[in-house]
CSV table of C-alpha atoms in Angstrom, one decimal:
chain,number,residue,atom,x,y,z
A,1,GLN,CA,11.8,15.0,7.4
A,2,VAL,CA,14.6,12.9,5.9
A,3,GLN,CA,14.2,10.2,3.5
A,4,LEU,CA,16.6,7.4,2.1
A,5,VAL,CA,15.6,6.1,-1.3
A,6,GLU,CA,17.4,3.2,-2.9
A,7,SER,CA,17.4,2.2,-6.5
A,8,GLY,CA,19.3,0.1,-8.9
A,9,GLY,CA,18.2,-3.4,-7.9
A,10,GLY,CA,17.1,-6.0,-10.1
A,11,LEU,CA,17.7,-9.5,-11.6
A,12,VAL,CA,21.2,-10.3,-12.8
A,13,GLN,CA,23.2,-13.5,-13.9
A,14,PRO,CA,26.1,-14.9,-11.8
A,15,GLY,CA,29.1,-13.0,-12.7
A,16,GLY,CA,27.2,-9.9,-13.5
A,17,SER,CA,27.2,-6.4,-12.1
A,18,LEU,CA,24.8,-3.9,-10.6
A,19,ARG,CA,25.3,-0.3,-9.2
A,20,LEU,CA,22.9,0.7,-6.4
A,21,SER,CA,22.2,4.2,-5.4
A,22,CYS,CA,20.8,5.7,-2.2
A,23,ALA,CA,19.7,9.3,-2.3
A,24,ALA,CA,19.2,11.3,0.9
A,25,SER,CA,16.6,14.1,1.0
A,26,GLY,CA,14.8,16.4,3.3
A,27,SER,CA,16.0,19.0,5.8
A,28,ILE,CA,19.6,17.8,5.9
A,29,PHE,CA,22.2,19.8,7.6
A,30,SER,CA,25.1,17.1,7.3
A,31,ILE,CA,25.8,13.4,6.9
A,32,ASP,CA,28.3,11.4,8.7
A,33,ALA,CA,28.8,7.8,8.2
A,34,MET,CA,26.7,5.8,5.5
A,35,GLY,CA,26.4,2.3,4.9
A,36,TRP,CA,24.9,-0.6,3.0
A,37,TYR,CA,23.2,-3.7,4.8
A,38,ARG,CA,21.3,-6.7,3.3
A,39,GLN,CA,18.7,-9.2,4.4
A,40,ALA,CA,18.1,-12.5,2.6
A,41,PRO,CA,14.9,-14.5,3.3
A,42,GLY,CA,15.1,-16.2,6.8
A,43,LYS,CA,18.3,-14.5,7.7
A,44,GLN,CA,19.2,-11.6,9.8
A,45,ARG,CA,20.2,-8.4,8.5
A,46,GLU,CA,24.0,-8.3,7.8
A,47,LEU,CA,26.5,-5.3,7.2
A,48,VAL,CA,27.8,-5.2,3.7
A,49,ALA,CA,29.8,-1.9,3.8
A,50,THR,CA,30.3,1.4,5.3
A,51,ILE,CA,31.9,4.7,4.6
A,52,THR,CA,32.7,7.5,6.9
A,53,GLY,CA,32.1,11.0,6.3
A,54,GLY,CA,35.9,11.4,5.5
A,55,GLY,CA,35.7,8.4,2.9
A,56,ARG,CA,37.2,5.7,5.0
A,57,THR,CA,35.5,2.3,3.9
A,58,ASN,CA,34.9,-1.0,5.5
A,59,TYR,CA,33.6,-4.2,3.8
A,60,ALA,CA,32.3,-7.5,5.0
A,61,ASP,CA,34.8,-10.3,4.1
A,62,SER,CA,32.2,-12.0,1.8
A,63,VAL,CA,32.2,-8.9,-0.4
A,64,LYS,CA,35.7,-7.6,-0.3
A,65,ASN,CA,37.3,-7.2,-3.8
A,66,ARG,CA,33.9,-7.5,-5.5
A,67,PHE,CA,32.0,-4.5,-4.1
A,68,THR,CA,33.0,-0.9,-3.9
A,69,ILE,CA,31.1,1.7,-1.5
A,70,SER,CA,31.4,5.4,-2.5
A,71,ARG,CA,29.4,8.6,-1.9
A,72,ASP,CA,28.7,11.9,-3.6
A,73,ASN,CA,28.6,14.4,-0.7
A,74,ALA,CA,27.4,17.1,-3.2
A,75,LYS,CA,24.4,15.0,-4.1
A,76,ASN,CA,23.8,13.4,-0.6
A,77,THR,CA,23.9,10.1,-2.5
A,78,LEU,CA,25.5,6.8,-1.6
A,79,TYR,CA,26.6,4.1,-4.2
A,80,LEU,CA,27.4,0.5,-4.2
A,81,GLN,CA,29.1,-0.9,-7.3
A,82,MET,CA,28.7,-4.7,-7.1
A,83,ASN,CA,30.7,-7.0,-9.5
A,84,SER,CA,31.3,-10.6,-9.9
A,85,LEU,CA,27.8,-11.2,-8.3
A,86,LYS,CA,27.0,-14.6,-6.8
A,87,PRO,CA,23.6,-16.2,-6.0
A,88,GLU,CA,24.4,-15.8,-2.4
A,89,ASP,CA,24.4,-12.2,-2.8
A,90,THR,CA,20.7,-12.2,-3.4
A,91,ALA,CA,18.9,-10.1,-0.8
A,92,VAL,CA,17.1,-7.0,-0.1
A,93,TYR,CA,19.7,-4.2,0.2
A,94,ILE,CA,19.2,-1.3,2.5
A,95,CYS,CA,21.1,1.9,3.1
A,96,ASN,CA,21.4,3.8,6.2
A,97,ALA,CA,22.9,7.1,7.3
A,98,ARG,CA,23.8,9.2,10.2
A,99,ILE,CA,22.1,12.5,9.5
A,100,ARG,CA,22.1,15.8,11.3
A,101,ARG,CA,18.9,17.6,10.5
A,102,THR,CA,18.7,21.3,9.9
A,103,GLY,CA,18.0,22.9,13.4
A,104,ASN,CA,19.2,19.9,15.2
A,105,TYR,CA,22.5,19.6,17.2
A,106,PHE,CA,22.7,15.7,17.1
A,107,PHE,CA,22.8,13.0,14.6
A,108,ASP,CA,20.0,10.3,14.0
A,109,THR,CA,20.2,7.1,12.2
A,110,TYR,CA,17.9,6.8,9.1
A,111,TRP,CA,17.2,3.7,7.1
A,112,GLY,CA,15.8,3.2,3.4
A,113,GLN,CA,13.0,0.8,2.5
A,114,GLY,CA,15.5,-1.5,0.5
A,115,THR,CA,16.1,-2.5,-3.2
A,116,GLN,CA,15.8,-6.2,-4.2
A,117,VAL,CA,18.9,-7.7,-5.8
A,118,THR,CA,18.4,-11.2,-7.3
A,119,VAL,CA,21.4,-13.2,-8.6
A,120,SER,CA,20.3,-16.2,-10.6
A,121,SER,CA,20.7,-17.9,-14.0
């Protein structure tokens, strides 16, 4: 089995920073693209940022120049550094990854359970 577990969420004031982590574990052979999504109450899930296996990144316009996505391939861990946070960034942040399990010859998409980020004074 493969698991993605997020951590690092919490309550922060506007203008503050948080760093989210997403650790992948289990019978992992390799990981391709990884990404962060978020879902606010009453809204659809939206893309925040993605990073390819080679390190190429892509960001939603709403978070450009404030958020930075990165990964540590040795630790199978994805990160999201969030700076200059705004109340509209409040959401559950969910990671996903394209993972090839040991013994398989194809990639599947896995999702974490999410971590709550609340930006409020």
